[in-house]
Amino acid sequence: MKQSVLKFGGTSVGDFNKIKNIAYMLKSRVDNGEQLVVVVSAMGKTTDSLLENISALTSRPKDEHLAMLLTTGEQQTISYLSMVLNDIGVQTKAMTGYQAGIKTVGHHLKSKIAEIDALRFETAFETNDILVVAGFQGVNDHLEITTLGRGGSDTTAVAIAASIDTSCEIYTDVEGVYGTDPRIYKEAKLLNEVSYEEMMEMSALGAGVLESRSVEIAKNYNTPLYLGRTLSNVKGTWIMPQTEILEKKAVTGVALDKHMIHVTLTYPMQNFALLQNLFDALEEQSMNVDMISQIENQQGLQLSFTIKDSEVVQIEQIIESLTEDYPHLRYKMKDNYAKLSVIGTGMRDMSGIASKAFRTLISHDIRFYQTTTSEISISYVVDRDSGETAVRTLSEAFNI
Amino acid sequence: MKQSVLKFGGTSVGDFNKIKNIAYMLKSRVDNGEQLVVVVSAMGKTTDSLLENISALTSRPKDEHLAMLLTTGEQQTISYLSMVLNDIGVQTKAMTGYQAGIKTVGHHLKSKIAEIDALRFETAFETNDILVVAGFQGVNDHLEITTLGRGGSDTTAVAIAASIDTSCEIYTDVEGVYGTDPRIYKEAKLLNEVSYEEMMEMSALGAGVLESRSVEIAKNYNTPLYLGRTLSNVKGTWIMPQTEILEKKAVTGVALDKHMIHVTLTYPMQNFALLQNLFDALEEQSMNVDMISQIENQQGLQLSFTIKDSEVVQIEQIIESLTEDYPHLRYKMKDNYAKLSVIGTGMRDMSGIASKAFRTLISHDIRFYQTTTSEISISYVVDRDSGETAVRTLSEAFNI
């Protein structure tokens, strides 16, 4: 029997009517001969209201206790959806992260899935047609409840799909993946197909519809991944292996990340220990550092990189603590920049993409301060103010 | 190190202030060198509001899904209490039923604890001083979440205390166990000590402060059980083995159960198959039948018993279905009766209790329609209207 994994985010299950409508849609798929794993998040504002509750209790909840509290949100959603499905005649089992055999490792609030017990699903499908699984949660080696952090429910869904070797459909409040942000470039096209690699670049670079972690898992297991709007008839986007994509484009997307801080460190002489200490500290804090450029010149060492603006306090702490050992270390942080990226697996085969991109920016007087490239992307640090113009200019040039 | 199990019901943890005050009390006990298991229920009206939510979704939720939903209530309470304890410097671990190793058997919403893994507590106490455990819940052999039904959190607490071989303190909104209901007989005395057997009779017979199941477990494992008011300085009641009670009384309590239905069945001839079928059906529905009297006389078979008035629909269904096979079966149900009981382990040794009780009722013109006795109690079916007068009369006679 055909099996699929579907995932619905917090907005999609935001109220009881939405839950009912989703239930009817799921039933029609079961009636057409499918068995489904349905992964859901906490309803709409549940998580926020739980967080608000604890602000009356403590300003520094222990992470382990917070994970315990927050996971009740998804547990309630799976209960509600299962009740409705059962009511309309679908044999349904609700499963928490633990019951679904989702084992995690790492920090209580930012865990990663280490292992999923596919046998649990196999067994449950013997007597049920739909398994409703709580997203965003798992259980670690000490049997403690953990959450998966940002985009966690997507990760749950993709990891389950990978473990039972089927496809994964992520339903959300966007129609799918666009070549660039339609709010910036209104002619932007909805992509029918995009490769894992391109999607990962777009996720990491701020397109923001899917966390790159989910796409990474899908890529590793060759899991076909769909992104589309909940209960919409518009066809969304399939994210799949590059080899299976029919219409190859040189450039698939243009992404803009305005939530970035550009950091420049200088030190009067080259010092590898300093660099080592810095990167150790960044890794320890699980910080996402990007666009790293390191130059040694007559003034000594110069290192630039970008971080998310939500991590500005952490980076300051890290650098301050480095200056205790390296008193001559100086740094500048700028938040008036944005990161602009041109993405496409076609870059591998087709020459001239980089030069066309540079030419386009220059001819439109868009200044850039740093450039880095990967195999399938070119990224520029530009003035934040000119970011959106740059997106439109490049989208037009590459027919996004 | 001294270990104790404490249990706080839904009213006791009804709001965040109460939770904070309980946390401070717990901390002071830890500071005095104790390690504690703290079992809590869902906060105040949480369960009701969850039930109200689902009324918008379905009128007949599947029990398994309902258990999944309702158990989020306790999971939230353990999170909140743990956060506060951690905040005031107590090393605390929160544990759901599953994490506490509480294995259950039976119906999803009326499960019984089959086994508790004491090792879980031992391990958790190595790095924590308080373990906050979700009451009312467990997990069955299929890893499905179950609830323990009425008084379930008390059962959780007592069973944990039994498994780790320590005492159990139940905190609630009464001062302890009274010889009879102080609302009926205002001179009623708070008992400092009562035996398991007496408490079980009083629980089963409607005194209602503790479910008899909890007392039964305590008795089986010789677990000292305390009942008292949350955060009160008044000394409550210890429930303990009869042999350890210093001051023996002939009669410890007088109980009145007005929530009873008196059922009388008649059949034109003696028929054991009919009786067998009836009791099989009652057992299958887990119904509590009490005060059974069976007489064979010239009119044939006559059977009387009492049931809880909440089970009237079920008993009607059972009897109706019996009349299909036994068309001459007739029955009467009366709810204008009450059950009155005189309880005391002293009855075993001291003669004259029964005759004094009969004499007291008769001399006060209190009619009784049925009498049954156990080793430590005498129960009467009386008119509901005269129930309270009977309680006062007997309480005075036996100095309750």
Short mmCIF file of C-alpha atoms in Angstrom, two decimals, chain A residues 16 20 80 83-84 87, chain B residues 47-61 66 69:
data_model
loop_
_atom_site.label_atom_id
_atom_site.label_comp_id
_atom_site.label_asym_id
_atom_site.label_seq_id
_atom_site.Cartn_x
_atom_site.Cartn_y
_atom_site.Cartn_z
CA PHE A 16 -10.48 23.36 15.40
CA LYS A 20 -11.45 19.29 10.86
CA TYR A 80 -7.41 16.50 18.72
CA MET A 83 -10.19 12.26 17.69
CA VAL A 84 -11.64 13.89 14.59
CA ASP A 87 -14.89 10.25 14.47
CA THR B 47 -8.90 18.81 32.67
CA ASP B 48 -12.33 20.41 32.43
CA SER B 49 -11.15 22.91 29.86
CA LEU B 50 -9.54 20.18 27.75
CA LEU B 51 -12.79 18.24 27.85
CA GLU B 52 -14.66 21.36 26.86
CA ASN B 53 -12.32 21.81 23.89
CA ILE B 54 -13.04 18.40 22.50
CA SER B 55 -16.77 18.88 22.76
CA ALA B 56 -16.28 21.18 19.74
CA LEU B 57 -14.57 18.35 17.87
CA THR B 58 -16.40 15.15 18.66
CA SER B 59 -19.01 13.79 21.01
CA ARG B 60 -17.36 10.38 21.21
CA PRO B 61 -13.58 10.65 21.44
CA LEU B 66 -8.64 11.11 25.28
CA LEU B 69 -4.96 14.59 25.59
#
